[in-house]
Amino acid sequence: MLVRNNLTYTEIDGINYPDFEEGKTPPKPIGQWGRRHAFYLKEFNYPKYFKLLCTSDMYDYLELVNEEATELYDRLIEQYKKKQGVTEKLKAKDMMEWVGRMNNIHNQVTDVVYDQIIFVDEAIKQEHFEYYQRYKGALKPGEEPNFKAFARFEKKEERKRQKALEKKEAQNGRYS
């Protein structure tokens, strides 16, 4: 048995085959943003894509990406509508103007979601996913994961990490 990149391999006739875990069925659909991020990983970071696929963490990871992206998308759509004066009155008054503005807003917000969530630095995304795994482990039996509760948990974990770094640097004499 060989272990490389957190994957175990079994040798059969001189060839190492990865040991796949029993596949999970997705608890809920991964959505459009999850699918887009999966495509991005497959094309531009195949080792990470393959690792997630082999360890059965793919659906959890993509579900988290989809929830985060959907929340950002919905929030930004509302903000942009208010900022640009797109209202139901405009919709009733001039439907074509309303459709044009909404398409413009949709395109702007989609670009923001791509830049901030879908096509981001993988090291940051991996750290985020590790926080999510710890959060899921801290849930009480029968408690469902909640994105807002996870965001609070993640901030708390980040503060702990920051305090530990500051303490370590203080011990090394960097802070006096």
PDB file of C-alpha atoms in Angstrom:
ATOM      1  CA  MET A   1       0.000   0.000   0.000  1.00  0.00           C
ATOM      2  CA  LEU A   2       1.332   3.408  -1.010  1.00  0.00           C
ATOM      3  CA  VAL A   3       0.154   6.767   0.347  1.00  0.00           C
ATOM      4  CA  ARG A   4       0.678   9.888  -1.756  1.00  0.00           C
ATOM      5  CA  ASN A   5      -1.146  13.230  -1.605  1.00  0.00           C
ATOM      6  CA  ASN A   6      -3.463  11.884   1.126  1.00  0.00           C
ATOM      7  CA  LEU A   7      -4.636   9.108  -1.197  1.00  0.00           C
ATOM      8  CA  THR A   8      -3.891   5.439  -0.697  1.00  0.00           C
ATOM      9  CA  TYR A   9      -2.950   3.163  -3.566  1.00  0.00           C
ATOM     10  CA  THR A  10      -2.997  -0.611  -3.883  1.00  0.00           C
ATOM     11  CA  GLU A  11      -0.426  -2.306  -6.094  1.00  0.00           C
ATOM     12  CA  ILE A  12      -1.779  -4.929  -8.478  1.00  0.00           C
ATOM     13  CA  ASP A  13       0.583  -6.510 -11.009  1.00  0.00           C
ATOM     14  CA  GLY A  14       3.092  -3.696 -10.560  1.00  0.00           C
ATOM     15  CA  ILE A  15       0.536  -0.926 -11.143  1.00  0.00           C
ATOM     16  CA  ASN A  16      -0.670   1.382  -8.345  1.00  0.00           C
ATOM     17  CA  TYR A  17      -4.444   1.868  -8.355  1.00  0.00           C
ATOM     18  CA  PRO A  18      -6.065   4.526  -6.121  1.00  0.00           C
ATOM     19  CA  ASP A  19      -8.347   3.209  -3.389  1.00  0.00           C
ATOM     20  CA  PHE A  20     -11.650   4.956  -3.960  1.00  0.00           C
ATOM     21  CA  GLU A  21     -14.006   5.511  -1.053  1.00  0.00           C
ATOM     22  CA  GLU A  22     -17.626   4.547  -1.350  1.00  0.00           C
ATOM     23  CA  GLY A  23     -19.251   7.327  -3.371  1.00  0.00           C
ATOM     24  CA  LYS A  24     -21.679   9.690  -1.688  1.00  0.00           C
ATOM     25  CA  THR A  25     -24.862  10.747  -3.312  1.00  0.00           C
ATOM     26  CA  PRO A  26     -25.285  14.490  -3.237  1.00  0.00           C
ATOM     27  CA  PRO A  27     -27.466  15.579  -0.305  1.00  0.00           C
ATOM     28  CA  LYS A  28     -28.922  18.290  -2.497  1.00  0.00           C
ATOM     29  CA  PRO A  29     -28.168  19.555  -5.994  1.00  0.00           C
ATOM     30  CA  ILE A  30     -24.885  21.416  -6.325  1.00  0.00           C
ATOM     31  CA  GLY A  31     -26.525  24.137  -8.420  1.00  0.00           C
ATOM     32  CA  GLN A  32     -25.231  26.248 -11.271  1.00  0.00           C
ATOM     33  CA  TRP A  33     -22.399  27.850  -9.298  1.00  0.00           C
ATOM     34  CA  GLY A  34     -21.197  24.511  -7.956  1.00  0.00           C
ATOM     35  CA  ARG A  35     -21.179  23.060 -11.476  1.00  0.00           C
ATOM     36  CA  ARG A  36     -19.264  26.067 -12.807  1.00  0.00           C
ATOM     37  CA  HIS A  37     -16.663  25.765 -10.046  1.00  0.00           C
ATOM     38  CA  ALA A  38     -16.354  22.018 -10.710  1.00  0.00           C
ATOM     39  CA  PHE A  39     -15.705  22.774 -14.381  1.00  0.00           C
ATOM     40  CA  TYR A  40     -13.098  25.367 -13.377  1.00  0.00           C
ATOM     41  CA  LEU A  41     -11.352  22.854 -11.107  1.00  0.00           C
ATOM     42  CA  LYS A  42     -11.436  20.152 -13.765  1.00  0.00           C
ATOM     43  CA  GLU A  43      -9.883  22.444 -16.367  1.00  0.00           C
ATOM     44  CA  PHE A  44      -7.414  24.471 -14.297  1.00  0.00           C
ATOM     45  CA  ASN A  45      -6.681  22.510 -11.120  1.00  0.00           C
ATOM     46  CA  TYR A  46      -7.124  18.863 -12.007  1.00  0.00           C
ATOM     47  CA  PRO A  47      -5.125  17.471  -9.047  1.00  0.00           C
ATOM     48  CA  LYS A  48      -7.521  19.152  -6.609  1.00  0.00           C
ATOM     49  CA  TYR A  49     -10.532  18.039  -8.656  1.00  0.00           C
ATOM     50  CA  PHE A  50      -9.281  14.445  -8.694  1.00  0.00           C
ATOM     51  CA  LYS A  51      -8.516  14.480  -4.959  1.00  0.00           C
ATOM     52  CA  LEU A  52     -12.006  15.767  -4.113  1.00  0.00           C
ATOM     53  CA  LEU A  53     -13.512  13.156  -6.396  1.00  0.00           C
ATOM     54  CA  CYS A  54     -11.520  10.297  -4.864  1.00  0.00           C
ATOM     55  CA  THR A  55     -12.145  11.266  -1.241  1.00  0.00           C
ATOM     56  CA  SER A  56     -15.895  11.803  -1.726  1.00  0.00           C
ATOM     57  CA  ASP A  57     -15.662  15.417  -0.558  1.00  0.00           C
ATOM     58  CA  MET A  58     -16.672  16.810  -3.954  1.00  0.00           C
ATOM     59  CA  TYR A  59     -20.389  17.262  -3.238  1.00  0.00           C
ATOM     60  CA  ASP A  60     -19.865  18.861   0.184  1.00  0.00           C
ATOM     61  CA  TYR A  61     -17.323  21.257  -1.274  1.00  0.00           C
ATOM     62  CA  LEU A  62     -19.439  22.182  -4.312  1.00  0.00           C
ATOM     63  CA  GLU A  63     -22.556  22.554  -2.169  1.00  0.00           C
ATOM     64  CA  LEU A  64     -20.704  25.067   0.000  1.00  0.00           C
ATOM     65  CA  VAL A  65     -19.476  26.973  -3.071  1.00  0.00           C
ATOM     66  CA  ASN A  66     -23.008  27.032  -4.501  1.00  0.00           C
ATOM     67  CA  GLU A  67     -24.573  28.309  -1.254  1.00  0.00           C
ATOM     68  CA  GLU A  68     -21.964  31.028  -0.878  1.00  0.00           C
ATOM     69  CA  ALA A  69     -22.248  32.130  -4.516  1.00  0.00           C
ATOM     70  CA  THR A  70     -26.063  32.093  -4.487  1.00  0.00           C
ATOM     71  CA  GLU A  71     -26.171  34.191  -1.332  1.00  0.00           C
ATOM     72  CA  LEU A  72     -23.728  36.723  -2.807  1.00  0.00           C
ATOM     73  CA  TYR A  73     -25.624  36.799  -6.124  1.00  0.00           C
ATOM     74  CA  ASP A  74     -29.006  37.415  -4.469  1.00  0.00           C
ATOM     75  CA  ARG A  75     -27.626  40.101  -2.158  1.00  0.00           C
ATOM     76  CA  LEU A  76     -25.850  41.944  -4.994  1.00  0.00           C
ATOM     77  CA  ILE A  77     -28.887  41.797  -7.308  1.00  0.00           C
ATOM     78  CA  GLU A  78     -30.957  43.602  -4.667  1.00  0.00           C
ATOM     79  CA  GLN A  79     -28.208  46.163  -4.000  1.00  0.00           C
ATOM     80  CA  TYR A  80     -27.696  46.902  -7.703  1.00  0.00           C
ATOM     81  CA  LYS A  81     -31.456  47.198  -8.288  1.00  0.00           C
ATOM     82  CA  LYS A  82     -31.739  49.798  -5.521  1.00  0.00           C
ATOM     83  CA  LYS A  83     -28.637  51.648  -6.674  1.00  0.00           C
ATOM     84  CA  GLN A  84     -29.792  51.845 -10.314  1.00  0.00           C
ATOM     85  CA  GLY A  85     -33.440  52.567  -9.535  1.00  0.00           C
ATOM     86  CA  VAL A  86     -34.882  49.373 -11.014  1.00  0.00           C
ATOM     87  CA  THR A  87     -38.317  49.016  -9.397  1.00  0.00           C
ATOM     88  CA  GLU A  88     -41.665  47.361  -9.984  1.00  0.00           C
ATOM     89  CA  LYS A  89     -42.983  50.766 -11.083  1.00  0.00           C
ATOM     90  CA  LEU A  90     -40.412  50.823 -13.886  1.00  0.00           C
ATOM     91  CA  LYS A  91     -41.422  47.278 -14.811  1.00  0.00           C
ATOM     92  CA  ALA A  92     -45.085  48.322 -15.094  1.00  0.00           C
ATOM     93  CA  LYS A  93     -44.241  51.552 -16.922  1.00  0.00           C
ATOM     94  CA  ASP A  94     -41.619  50.383 -19.446  1.00  0.00           C
ATOM     95  CA  MET A  95     -41.077  46.631 -19.592  1.00  0.00           C
ATOM     96  CA  MET A  96     -38.287  46.735 -22.204  1.00  0.00           C
ATOM     97  CA  GLU A  97     -36.282  49.288 -20.202  1.00  0.00           C
ATOM     98  CA  TRP A  98     -36.699  47.142 -17.080  1.00  0.00           C
ATOM     99  CA  VAL A  99     -35.572  43.979 -18.914  1.00  0.00           C
ATOM    100  CA  GLY A 100     -32.526  45.766 -20.332  1.00  0.00           C
ATOM    101  CA  ARG A 101     -31.478  47.086 -16.930  1.00  0.00           C
ATOM    102  CA  MET A 102     -32.060  43.721 -15.239  1.00  0.00           C
ATOM    103  CA  ASN A 103     -29.944  41.958 -17.883  1.00  0.00           C
ATOM    104  CA  ASN A 104     -27.197  44.514 -17.307  1.00  0.00           C
ATOM    105  CA  ILE A 105     -27.389  43.988 -13.531  1.00  0.00           C
ATOM    106  CA  HIS A 106     -27.379  40.209 -13.962  1.00  0.00           C
ATOM    107  CA  ASN A 107     -24.228  40.368 -16.106  1.00  0.00           C
ATOM    108  CA  GLN A 108     -22.433  42.676 -13.661  1.00  0.00           C
ATOM    109  CA  VAL A 109     -23.313  40.542 -10.640  1.00  0.00           C
ATOM    110  CA  THR A 110     -22.367  37.316 -12.425  1.00  0.00           C
ATOM    111  CA  ASP A 111     -18.918  38.756 -13.131  1.00  0.00           C
ATOM    112  CA  VAL A 112     -18.505  39.681  -9.457  1.00  0.00           C
ATOM    113  CA  VAL A 113     -19.489  36.165  -8.334  1.00  0.00           C
ATOM    114  CA  TYR A 114     -17.033  34.637 -10.805  1.00  0.00           C
ATOM    115  CA  ASP A 115     -14.226  36.899  -9.561  1.00  0.00           C
ATOM    116  CA  GLN A 116     -14.899  36.495  -5.845  1.00  0.00           C
ATOM    117  CA  ILE A 117     -16.019  32.876  -5.518  1.00  0.00           C
ATOM    118  CA  ILE A 118     -15.888  30.685  -8.614  1.00  0.00           C
ATOM    119  CA  PHE A 119     -12.433  31.528  -9.992  1.00  0.00           C
ATOM    120  CA  VAL A 120     -10.535  32.296  -6.776  1.00  0.00           C
ATOM    121  CA  ASP A 121      -7.164  31.273  -5.418  1.00  0.00           C
ATOM    122  CA  GLU A 122      -7.452  27.625  -4.447  1.00  0.00           C
ATOM    123  CA  ALA A 123      -5.422  27.966  -1.235  1.00  0.00           C
ATOM    124  CA  ILE A 124      -8.044  30.351   0.146  1.00  0.00           C
ATOM    125  CA  LYS A 125     -10.886  28.113  -1.020  1.00  0.00           C
ATOM    126  CA  GLN A 126      -9.240  25.053   0.604  1.00  0.00           C
ATOM    127  CA  GLU A 127      -8.854  26.868   3.946  1.00  0.00           C
ATOM    128  CA  HIS A 128     -12.533  27.834   3.740  1.00  0.00           C
ATOM    129  CA  PHE A 129     -13.499  24.203   3.065  1.00  0.00           C
ATOM    130  CA  GLU A 130     -11.410  22.954   6.008  1.00  0.00           C
ATOM    131  CA  TYR A 131     -13.280  25.365   8.298  1.00  0.00           C
ATOM    132  CA  TYR A 132     -16.534  23.964   6.905  1.00  0.00           C
ATOM    133  CA  GLN A 133     -15.444  20.391   7.663  1.00  0.00           C
ATOM    134  CA  ARG A 134     -14.634  21.380  11.280  1.00  0.00           C
ATOM    135  CA  TYR A 135     -17.972  23.194  11.526  1.00  0.00           C
ATOM    136  CA  LYS A 136     -19.848  20.091  10.353  1.00  0.00           C
ATOM    137  CA  GLY A 137     -17.964  18.041  12.952  1.00  0.00           C
ATOM    138  CA  ALA A 138     -19.045  20.476  15.689  1.00  0.00           C
ATOM    139  CA  LEU A 139     -22.758  20.144  14.870  1.00  0.00           C
ATOM    140  CA  LYS A 140     -25.015  18.398  17.355  1.00  0.00           C
ATOM    141  CA  PRO A 141     -26.680  15.149  16.190  1.00  0.00           C
ATOM    142  CA  GLY A 142     -29.651  15.934  13.975  1.00  0.00           C
ATOM    143  CA  GLU A 143     -28.633  19.586  13.506  1.00  0.00           C
ATOM    144  CA  GLU A 144     -28.571  20.724   9.883  1.00  0.00           C
ATOM    145  CA  PRO A 145     -25.689  22.806   8.490  1.00  0.00           C
ATOM    146  CA  ASN A 146     -26.643  26.472   8.198  1.00  0.00           C
ATOM    147  CA  PHE A 147     -24.650  28.868   6.028  1.00  0.00           C
ATOM    148  CA  LYS A 148     -24.995  31.856   8.372  1.00  0.00           C
ATOM    149  CA  ALA A 149     -23.992  29.784  11.402  1.00  0.00           C
ATOM    150  CA  PHE A 150     -21.032  28.501   9.408  1.00  0.00           C
ATOM    151  CA  ALA A 151     -19.987  32.068   8.562  1.00  0.00           C
ATOM    152  CA  ARG A 152     -19.995  32.919  12.282  1.00  0.00           C
ATOM    153  CA  PHE A 153     -18.035  29.734  13.046  1.00  0.00           C
ATOM    154  CA  GLU A 154     -15.502  30.576  10.333  1.00  0.00           C
ATOM    155  CA  LYS A 155     -14.966  34.107  11.697  1.00  0.00           C
ATOM    156  CA  LYS A 156     -14.466  32.699  15.191  1.00  0.00           C
ATOM    157  CA  GLU A 157     -11.931  30.149  13.883  1.00  0.00           C
ATOM    158  CA  GLU A 158     -10.108  32.876  11.963  1.00  0.00           C
ATOM    159  CA  ARG A 159      -9.885  35.021  15.119  1.00  0.00           C
ATOM    160  CA  LYS A 160      -8.464  32.028  17.025  1.00  0.00           C
ATOM    161  CA  ARG A 161      -5.886  31.463  14.298  1.00  0.00           C
ATOM    162  CA  GLN A 162      -4.949  35.152  14.283  1.00  0.00           C
ATOM    163  CA  LYS A 163      -4.557  35.223  18.089  1.00  0.00           C
ATOM    164  CA  ALA A 164      -2.375  32.109  17.965  1.00  0.00           C
ATOM    165  CA  LEU A 165      -0.162  33.757  15.319  1.00  0.00           C
ATOM    166  CA  GLU A 166       0.127  36.941  17.383  1.00  0.00           C
ATOM    167  CA  LYS A 167       0.971  34.929  20.501  1.00  0.00           C
ATOM    168  CA  LYS A 168       3.638  32.978  18.632  1.00  0.00           C
ATOM    169  CA  GLU A 169       5.148  36.171  17.214  1.00  0.00           C
ATOM    170  CA  ALA A 170       5.098  37.781  20.677  1.00  0.00           C
ATOM    171  CA  GLN A 171       6.975  34.790  22.077  1.00  0.00           C
ATOM    172  CA  ASN A 172       9.559  35.164  19.331  1.00  0.00           C
ATOM    173  CA  GLY A 173      10.099  38.798  20.341  1.00  0.00           C
ATOM    174  CA  ARG A 174       8.506  40.442  17.314  1.00  0.00           C
ATOM    175  CA  TYR A 175       5.977  42.336  19.435  1.00  0.00           C
ATOM    176  CA  SER A 176       7.341  44.178  22.461  1.00  0.00           C
TER     177      SER A 176
END
